[in-house]
mmCIF file of C-alpha atoms in Angstrom:
data_model
loop_
_atom_site.group_PDB
_atom_site.id
_atom_site.type_symbol
_atom_site.label_atom_id
_atom_site.label_comp_id
_atom_site.label_asym_id
_atom_site.label_seq_id
_atom_site.Cartn_x
_atom_site.Cartn_y
_atom_site.Cartn_z
ATOM 1 C CA MET H 1 52.930 41.059 52.532
ATOM 2 C CA SER H 2 50.901 37.891 52.297
ATOM 3 C CA ASP H 3 51.794 34.631 53.966
ATOM 4 C CA GLU H 4 52.597 33.127 50.576
ATOM 5 C CA GLU H 5 54.882 36.047 49.676
ATOM 6 C CA ARG H 6 56.689 35.811 53.034
ATOM 7 C CA GLY H 7 57.104 32.034 52.575
ATOM 8 C CA SER H 8 58.485 32.441 49.054
ATOM 9 C CA LYS H 9 60.964 35.108 50.283
ATOM 10 C CA ALA H 10 62.099 32.995 53.128
ATOM 11 C CA ALA H 11 62.524 29.955 50.894
ATOM 12 C CA ARG H 12 64.459 32.006 48.464
ATOM 13 C CA ASN H 13 66.771 33.563 51.051
ATOM 14 C CA THR H 14 67.458 30.119 52.565
ATOM 15 C CA VAL H 15 68.416 28.684 49.199
ATOM 16 C CA ILE H 16 70.827 31.556 48.682
ATOM 17 C CA ALA H 17 72.316 31.071 52.177
ATOM 18 C CA VAL H 18 72.662 27.383 51.659
ATOM 19 C CA GLY H 19 74.385 27.871 48.442
ATOM 20 C CA GLY H 20 77.008 30.070 50.139
ATOM 21 C CA ALA H 21 77.381 27.793 53.077
ATOM 22 C CA GLY H 22 77.617 24.562 51.094
ATOM 23 C CA CYS H 23 81.236 25.186 49.951
ATOM 24 C CA LEU H 24 82.553 25.725 53.485
ATOM 25 C CA ALA H 25 84.443 22.669 54.843
ATOM 26 C CA SER H 26 83.502 21.516 58.312
ATOM 27 C CA PRO H 27 82.642 18.322 60.200
ATOM 28 C CA VAL H 28 79.074 19.165 59.656
ATOM 29 C CA VAL H 29 79.157 19.543 55.933
ATOM 30 C CA VAL H 30 81.898 17.762 54.061
ATOM 31 C CA GLY H 31 81.482 19.440 50.702
ATOM 32 C CA CYS H 32 79.041 21.263 48.388
ATOM 33 C CA GLY H 33 77.642 18.048 47.105
ATOM 34 C CA THR H 34 76.535 16.890 50.537
ATOM 35 C CA VAL H 35 74.269 19.921 51.141
ATOM 36 C CA ILE H 36 70.952 18.726 49.555
ATOM 37 C CA ILE H 37 67.949 21.003 49.457
ATOM 38 C CA MET H 38 64.602 19.269 49.013
ATOM 39 C CA ILE H 39 61.719 21.454 48.164
ATOM 40 C CA PHE H 40 58.224 20.235 49.223
ATOM 41 C CA GLY H 41 55.340 22.175 47.557
ATOM 42 C CA GLY H 42 57.711 24.981 46.797
ATOM 43 C CA LEU H 43 58.427 25.978 50.448
ATOM 44 C CA GLY H 44 59.560 22.921 52.402
ATOM 45 C CA ILE H 45 63.234 22.678 53.263
ATOM 46 C CA LEU H 46 65.046 19.644 54.621
ATOM 47 C CA LEU H 47 66.086 19.889 58.240
ATOM 48 C CA ALA H 48 69.746 19.239 57.671
ATOM 49 C CA PRO H 49 70.547 22.384 55.597
ATOM 50 C CA LEU H 50 68.764 24.495 58.235
ATOM 51 C CA ILE H 51 70.963 23.056 60.957
ATOM 52 C CA ALA H 52 74.035 23.526 58.812
ATOM 53 C CA ILE H 53 73.093 27.209 58.227
ATOM 54 C CA ILE H 54 72.677 27.825 61.912
ATOM 55 C CA LEU H 55 75.967 26.178 62.868
ATOM 56 C CA PHE H 56 77.969 27.730 60.025
ATOM 57 C CA PHE H 57 76.900 31.282 60.801
ATOM 58 C CA THR H 58 76.451 31.082 64.542
ATOM 59 C CA ALA H 59 76.813 34.623 65.850
ATOM 60 C CA PRO H 60 75.499 37.135 68.390
ATOM 61 C CA ILE H 61 72.102 38.645 67.599
ATOM 62 C CA ASP H 62 71.939 42.405 68.180
ATOM 63 C CA GLY H 63 74.283 42.096 71.143
ATOM 64 C CA ILE H 64 72.156 39.471 73.018
ATOM 65 C CA GLY H 65 73.658 36.059 73.449
ATOM 66 C CA GLY H 66 75.585 34.331 70.682
ATOM 67 C CA GLY H 67 78.153 31.695 70.079
ATOM 68 C CA GLY H 68 81.811 31.660 70.910
ATOM 69 C CA GLY H 69 83.029 31.836 67.310
ATOM 70 C CA ASP H 70 84.633 28.396 67.078
ATOM 71 C CA VAL H 71 83.831 26.093 64.254
ATOM 72 C CA PRO H 72 81.096 23.826 65.323
ATOM 73 C CA GLY H 73 81.478 20.071 65.361
ATOM 74 C CA PRO H 74 79.147 17.070 65.058
ATOM 75 C CA GLY H 75 78.226 17.328 68.779
ATOM 76 C CA ASP H 76 76.909 20.806 68.307
ATOM 77 C CA ALA H 77 74.795 19.685 65.289
ATOM 78 C CA SER H 78 73.389 16.732 67.348
ATOM 79 C CA ALA H 79 72.457 19.127 70.119
ATOM 80 C CA VAL H 80 70.742 21.617 67.832
ATOM 81 C CA ILE H 81 68.749 18.956 66.023
ATOM 82 C CA ALA H 82 67.737 17.338 69.381
ATOM 83 C CA VAL H 83 66.460 20.739 70.688
ATOM 84 C CA PHE H 84 64.702 21.414 67.300
ATOM 85 C CA GLN H 85 62.835 18.167 67.480
ATOM 86 C CA GLY H 86 62.281 18.264 71.297
ATOM 87 C CA ASP H 87 59.445 19.497 73.424
ATOM 88 C CA GLY H 88 60.707 23.013 74.101
ATOM 89 C CA GLN H 89 61.323 22.299 77.788
ATOM 90 C CA GLY H 90 64.383 23.159 79.718
ATOM 91 C CA ALA H 91 65.885 26.314 81.124
ATOM 92 C CA LEU H 92 65.755 29.527 79.255
ATOM 93 C CA ASP H 93 69.108 31.186 78.661
ATOM 94 C CA THR H 94 68.158 34.617 80.036
ATOM 95 C CA SER H 95 70.969 36.321 78.225
ATOM 96 C CA THR H 96 69.139 35.701 74.934
ATOM 97 C CA VAL H 97 66.180 37.882 75.784
ATOM 98 C CA PRO H 98 65.866 41.518 76.782
ATOM 99 C CA GLU H 99 66.210 41.653 80.516
ATOM 100 C CA LYS H 100 63.076 43.535 81.184
ATOM 101 C CA PHE H 101 61.050 40.569 79.722
ATOM 102 C CA VAL H 102 62.839 37.740 81.557
ATOM 103 C CA ASP H 103 60.524 37.449 84.446
ATOM 104 C CA PRO H 104 57.171 37.521 82.622
ATOM 105 C CA ILE H 105 58.592 34.997 80.027
ATOM 106 C CA GLN H 106 59.669 32.690 82.867
ATOM 107 C CA GLU H 107 56.297 33.135 84.593
ATOM 108 C CA ALA H 108 54.411 32.437 81.383
ATOM 109 C CA GLY H 109 56.548 29.361 80.893
ATOM 110 C CA GLU H 110 55.579 27.928 84.255
ATOM 111 C CA LEU H 111 51.805 28.164 83.922
ATOM 112 C CA CYS H 112 51.598 24.514 82.600
ATOM 113 C CA THR H 113 54.057 21.789 82.077
ATOM 114 C CA ALA H 114 53.379 21.501 78.358
ATOM 115 C CA ILE H 115 54.730 24.945 77.428
ATOM 116 C CA GLY H 116 58.141 26.132 78.707
ATOM 117 C CA PRO H 117 59.779 29.611 78.578
ATOM 118 C CA ILE H 118 61.874 28.593 75.605
ATOM 119 C CA VAL H 119 58.615 28.135 73.576
ATOM 120 C CA ILE H 120 57.258 31.527 74.796
ATOM 121 C CA ALA H 121 60.524 33.376 73.904
ATOM 122 C CA SER H 122 60.611 31.784 70.507
ATOM 123 C CA GLN H 123 56.999 32.821 69.792
ATOM 124 C CA LEU H 124 57.644 36.299 70.972
ATOM 125 C CA GLU H 125 60.545 36.806 68.512
ATOM 126 C CA ASN H 126 58.459 35.357 65.762
ATOM 127 C CA ALA H 127 55.509 37.642 66.560
ATOM 128 C CA SER H 128 57.168 41.013 67.258
ATOM 129 C CA ALA H 129 61.035 40.581 67.656
ATOM 130 C CA PHE H 130 60.301 41.569 71.292
ATOM 131 C CA ASN H 131 58.749 45.006 70.247
ATOM 132 C CA ALA H 132 56.189 45.687 73.042
ATOM 133 C CA SER H 133 54.782 48.731 71.256
ATOM 134 C CA LEU H 134 54.191 47.086 67.944
ATOM 135 C CA VAL H 135 50.796 47.721 66.332
ATOM 136 C CA GLY H 136 50.136 45.068 63.798
ATOM 137 C CA PRO H 137 47.310 44.154 61.387
ATOM 138 C CA ASP H 138 43.720 43.310 62.405
ATOM 139 C CA GLY H 139 43.837 45.120 65.740
ATOM 140 C CA ARG H 140 46.844 43.056 67.010
ATOM 141 C CA LYS H 141 49.007 44.941 69.526
ATOM 142 C CA GLY H 142 51.976 44.476 71.653
ATOM 143 C CA ILE H 143 54.728 41.951 72.102
ATOM 144 C CA SER H 144 52.591 38.843 71.599
ATOM 145 C CA GLN H 145 50.484 40.162 68.817
ATOM 146 C CA LEU H 146 47.526 38.200 69.964
ATOM 147 C CA PRO H 147 44.109 38.730 68.168
ATOM 148 C CA PRO H 148 42.094 41.218 70.104
ATOM 149 C CA ASP H 149 39.365 38.624 71.146
ATOM 150 C CA ILE H 150 42.097 36.267 72.364
ATOM 151 C CA PHE H 151 43.747 38.954 74.458
ATOM 152 C CA GLU H 152 40.404 40.011 75.857
ATOM 153 C CA LYS H 153 39.710 36.463 76.990
ATOM 154 C CA TYR H 154 43.149 35.696 78.471
ATOM 155 C CA GLY H 155 44.605 39.080 79.416
ATOM 156 C CA GLU H 156 44.835 40.277 83.021
ATOM 157 C CA ASP H 157 46.275 43.129 84.860
ATOM 158 C CA GLU H 158 49.557 41.532 85.803
ATOM 159 C CA ASP H 159 51.424 44.516 87.143
ATOM 160 C CA ASP H 160 48.463 46.002 89.142
ATOM 161 C CA ASN H 161 48.402 49.296 87.335
ATOM 162 C CA ASP H 162 44.530 49.109 87.095
ATOM 163 C CA GLU H 163 44.733 48.605 83.260
ATOM 164 C CA THR H 164 44.856 45.373 81.190
ATOM 165 C CA SER H 165 46.464 46.382 77.860
ATOM 166 C CA ALA H 166 48.026 44.370 75.016
ATOM 167 C CA LEU H 167 50.619 47.158 74.920
ATOM 168 C CA ASP H 168 51.677 46.239 78.350
ATOM 169 C CA ALA H 169 54.394 43.518 77.880
ATOM 170 C CA GLU H 170 53.605 41.639 81.129
ATOM 171 C CA ASP H 171 49.916 41.451 80.395
ATOM 172 C CA SER H 172 50.540 40.436 76.897
ATOM 173 C CA ILE H 173 53.144 37.701 77.629
ATOM 174 C CA LEU H 174 51.080 36.142 80.448
ATOM 175 C CA ALA H 175 48.016 36.210 78.210
ATOM 176 C CA GLN H 176 49.917 34.331 75.622
ATOM 177 C CA GLY H 177 51.096 31.695 78.203
ATOM 178 C CA ARG H 178 47.431 31.091 79.324
ATOM 179 C CA TYR H 179 46.300 30.803 75.722
ATOM 180 C CA MET H 180 49.072 28.376 74.891
ATOM 181 C CA CYS H 181 48.286 26.203 77.971
ATOM 182 C CA ASP H 182 44.566 26.086 76.977
ATOM 183 C CA LEU H 183 45.562 25.031 73.431
ATOM 184 C CA ALA H 184 47.863 22.422 74.878
ATOM 185 C CA GLY H 185 45.081 20.979 76.968
ATOM 186 C CA GLN H 186 42.863 20.679 73.927
ATOM 187 C CA ALA H 187 45.662 19.062 72.010
ATOM 188 C CA GLN H 188 46.315 16.511 74.683
ATOM 189 C CA LYS H 189 42.572 15.663 74.783
ATOM 190 C CA MET H 190 42.557 15.022 71.082
ATOM 191 C CA ILE H 191 45.644 12.777 71.292
ATOM 192 C CA ASP H 192 44.109 10.874 74.215
ATOM 193 C CA ALA H 193 40.909 10.336 72.329
ATOM 194 C CA ASN H 194 42.855 9.167 69.135
ATOM 195 C CA GLU H 195 41.362 12.168 67.193
ATOM 196 C CA ALA H 196 44.763 13.415 66.254
ATOM 197 C CA THR H 197 48.341 12.203 66.111
ATOM 198 C CA GLY H 198 51.569 14.054 66.758
ATOM 199 C CA SER H 199 53.196 15.842 69.713
ATOM 200 C CA VAL H 200 51.289 18.064 72.159
ATOM 201 C CA LEU H 201 53.629 20.918 71.330
ATOM 202 C CA ASP H 202 53.291 20.638 67.468
ATOM 203 C CA LEU H 203 49.520 20.499 67.593
ATOM 204 C CA THR H 204 49.462 23.425 70.069
ATOM 205 C CA LEU H 205 51.650 25.596 67.907
ATOM 206 C CA ALA H 206 49.589 24.640 64.872
ATOM 207 C CA GLY H 207 46.369 25.518 66.756
ATOM 208 C CA TYR H 208 48.008 28.883 67.676
ATOM 209 C CA ALA H 209 48.669 29.549 63.964
ATOM 210 C CA VAL H 210 45.637 28.256 62.251
ATOM 211 C CA GLY H 211 43.107 27.319 65.041
ATOM 212 C CA MET H 212 42.374 24.015 66.721
ATOM 213 C CA ASP H 213 39.450 23.310 64.412
ATOM 214 C CA ALA H 214 41.952 23.024 61.575
ATOM 215 C CA VAL H 215 44.096 20.655 63.655
ATOM 216 C CA ARG H 216 41.164 18.529 64.572
ATOM 217 C CA ALA H 217 39.990 18.406 60.928
ATOM 218 C CA ALA H 218 43.484 17.360 59.850
ATOM 219 C CA LYS H 219 43.742 14.864 62.685
ATOM 220 C CA GLY H 220 47.152 16.202 63.425
ATOM 221 C CA LEU H 221 49.472 18.855 62.078
ATOM 222 C CA PRO H 222 47.824 20.391 58.989
ATOM 223 C CA SER H 223 49.793 20.113 55.817
ATOM 224 C CA THR H 224 49.382 23.775 55.040
ATOM 225 C CA ASN H 225 52.397 26.122 54.667
ATOM 226 C CA GLU H 226 50.872 28.345 57.282
ATOM 227 C CA ALA H 227 50.650 25.696 59.989
ATOM 228 C CA GLN H 228 53.817 23.791 59.239
ATOM 229 C CA GLY H 229 55.754 27.030 58.516
ATOM 230 C CA TYR H 230 54.810 28.430 61.971
ATOM 231 C CA VAL H 231 55.762 25.263 63.866
ATOM 232 C CA ALA H 232 59.088 25.118 61.943
ATOM 233 C CA ALA H 233 59.819 28.894 62.453
ATOM 234 C CA VAL H 234 59.248 28.619 66.265
ATOM 235 C CA ARG H 235 61.106 25.428 66.560
ATOM 236 C CA ALA H 236 64.116 26.927 64.686
ATOM 237 C CA GLN H 237 64.626 29.363 67.657
ATOM 238 C CA PHE H 238 64.700 26.763 70.410
ATOM 239 C CA ALA H 239 68.491 26.170 70.288
ATOM 240 C CA LYS H 240 69.159 29.832 70.564
ATOM 241 C CA TYR H 241 66.894 30.354 73.656
ATOM 242 C CA ALA H 242 68.274 27.142 75.189
ATOM 243 C CA GLY H 243 71.716 28.744 74.926
ATOM 244 C CA ILE H 244 73.007 26.179 72.377
ATOM 245 C CA ALA H 245 73.249 28.129 69.179
ATOM 246 C CA ALA H 246 72.221 31.566 67.761
ATOM 247 C CA MET H 247 70.520 32.231 64.552
ATOM 248 C CA PRO H 248 72.450 34.983 62.629
ATOM 249 C CA THR H 249 71.007 38.466 62.156
ATOM 250 C CA GLY H 250 69.383 39.013 58.798
ATOM 251 C CA LEU H 251 68.885 35.351 57.931
ATOM 252 C CA ALA H 252 65.273 34.621 57.121
ATOM 253 C CA THR H 253 63.756 31.735 58.959
ATOM 254 C CA PRO H 254 62.642 29.161 56.345
ATOM 255 C CA THR H 255 59.058 27.986 56.347
ATOM 256 C CA GLY H 256 57.653 24.547 55.820
ATOM 257 C CA VAL H 257 60.517 22.558 57.232
ATOM 258 C CA GLN H 258 59.594 18.864 57.169
ATOM 259 C CA THR H 259 60.275 17.440 60.619
ATOM 260 C CA ALA H 260 59.583 14.162 62.347
ATOM 261 C CA LEU H 261 56.961 14.711 65.087
ATOM 262 C CA PRO H 262 57.951 13.773 68.678
ATOM 263 C CA PRO H 263 55.751 11.079 70.264
ATOM 264 C CA ALA H 264 52.623 12.124 72.073
ATOM 265 C CA VAL H 265 53.002 12.447 75.839
ATOM 266 C CA PRO H 266 50.580 10.910 78.435
ATOM 267 C CA SER H 267 47.964 13.038 80.059
ATOM 268 C CA ASP H 268 49.486 13.010 83.418
ATOM 269 C CA SER H 269 52.390 15.045 82.059
ATOM 270 C CA LEU H 270 50.106 17.961 81.315
ATOM 271 C CA THR H 271 49.423 19.318 84.768
ATOM 272 C CA PRO H 272 48.376 23.014 84.731
ATOM 273 C CA THR H 273 49.593 25.206 87.508
ATOM 274 C CA PRO H 274 46.683 26.977 89.178
ATOM 275 C CA THR H 275 46.586 30.760 88.407
ATOM 276 C CA PRO H 276 45.141 33.321 90.843
#
């Protein structure tokens, strides 16, 4: 299925879900008339309906994590919005990821200050749904689904088994962490040189999705569905992995969400941790 088809399907599913949720009374959504869906280029979806969907249907995901079942209030909505628009930092709720991946996700999220474990976990769900044996298109393998040339550059034998393999979850997750930190460094340099505007995290995620050359050419987050859709899809999972809210099973993550970019951070906040 092409990116366009996936985007269209996600948008369609979201519209259906919002239509069902809009008639539910709660402090977040007063009535059907207050749920407004704005379509940008056929795919973009306003942030508020996305937050409402998450809050209305908060539930455990495949037995991992989940909400308490109470009707969420305005405070919950504010927390989810804040995390959605934040920098992806903070502690990972380890109950939201498979136990065997907790340590490498935590380690990958400590390689540099720009990329935390919440970001890594959100990317892994987007890439493979934590399937370490997944074989994808174009030679992509493993939990991170990195392109083969990227894994070859950043992959190392993390568990000392004398083999560096994309199908080894630890090797794959740490390779992703190194790659993301490299992209974050490039993004920060562009911001410092006034070559791009936006947050380090958004530019890094966009670079991960479409390449840093596209980010540089756009002088910020590219306006393409692929770039904006990936940033939105990853950000949509932040609240879950921070332990604030859970995205319900079976609900497609909408692409192309229009979000306000957080302010750029100064260079001294991006201090890579030396790796062996």
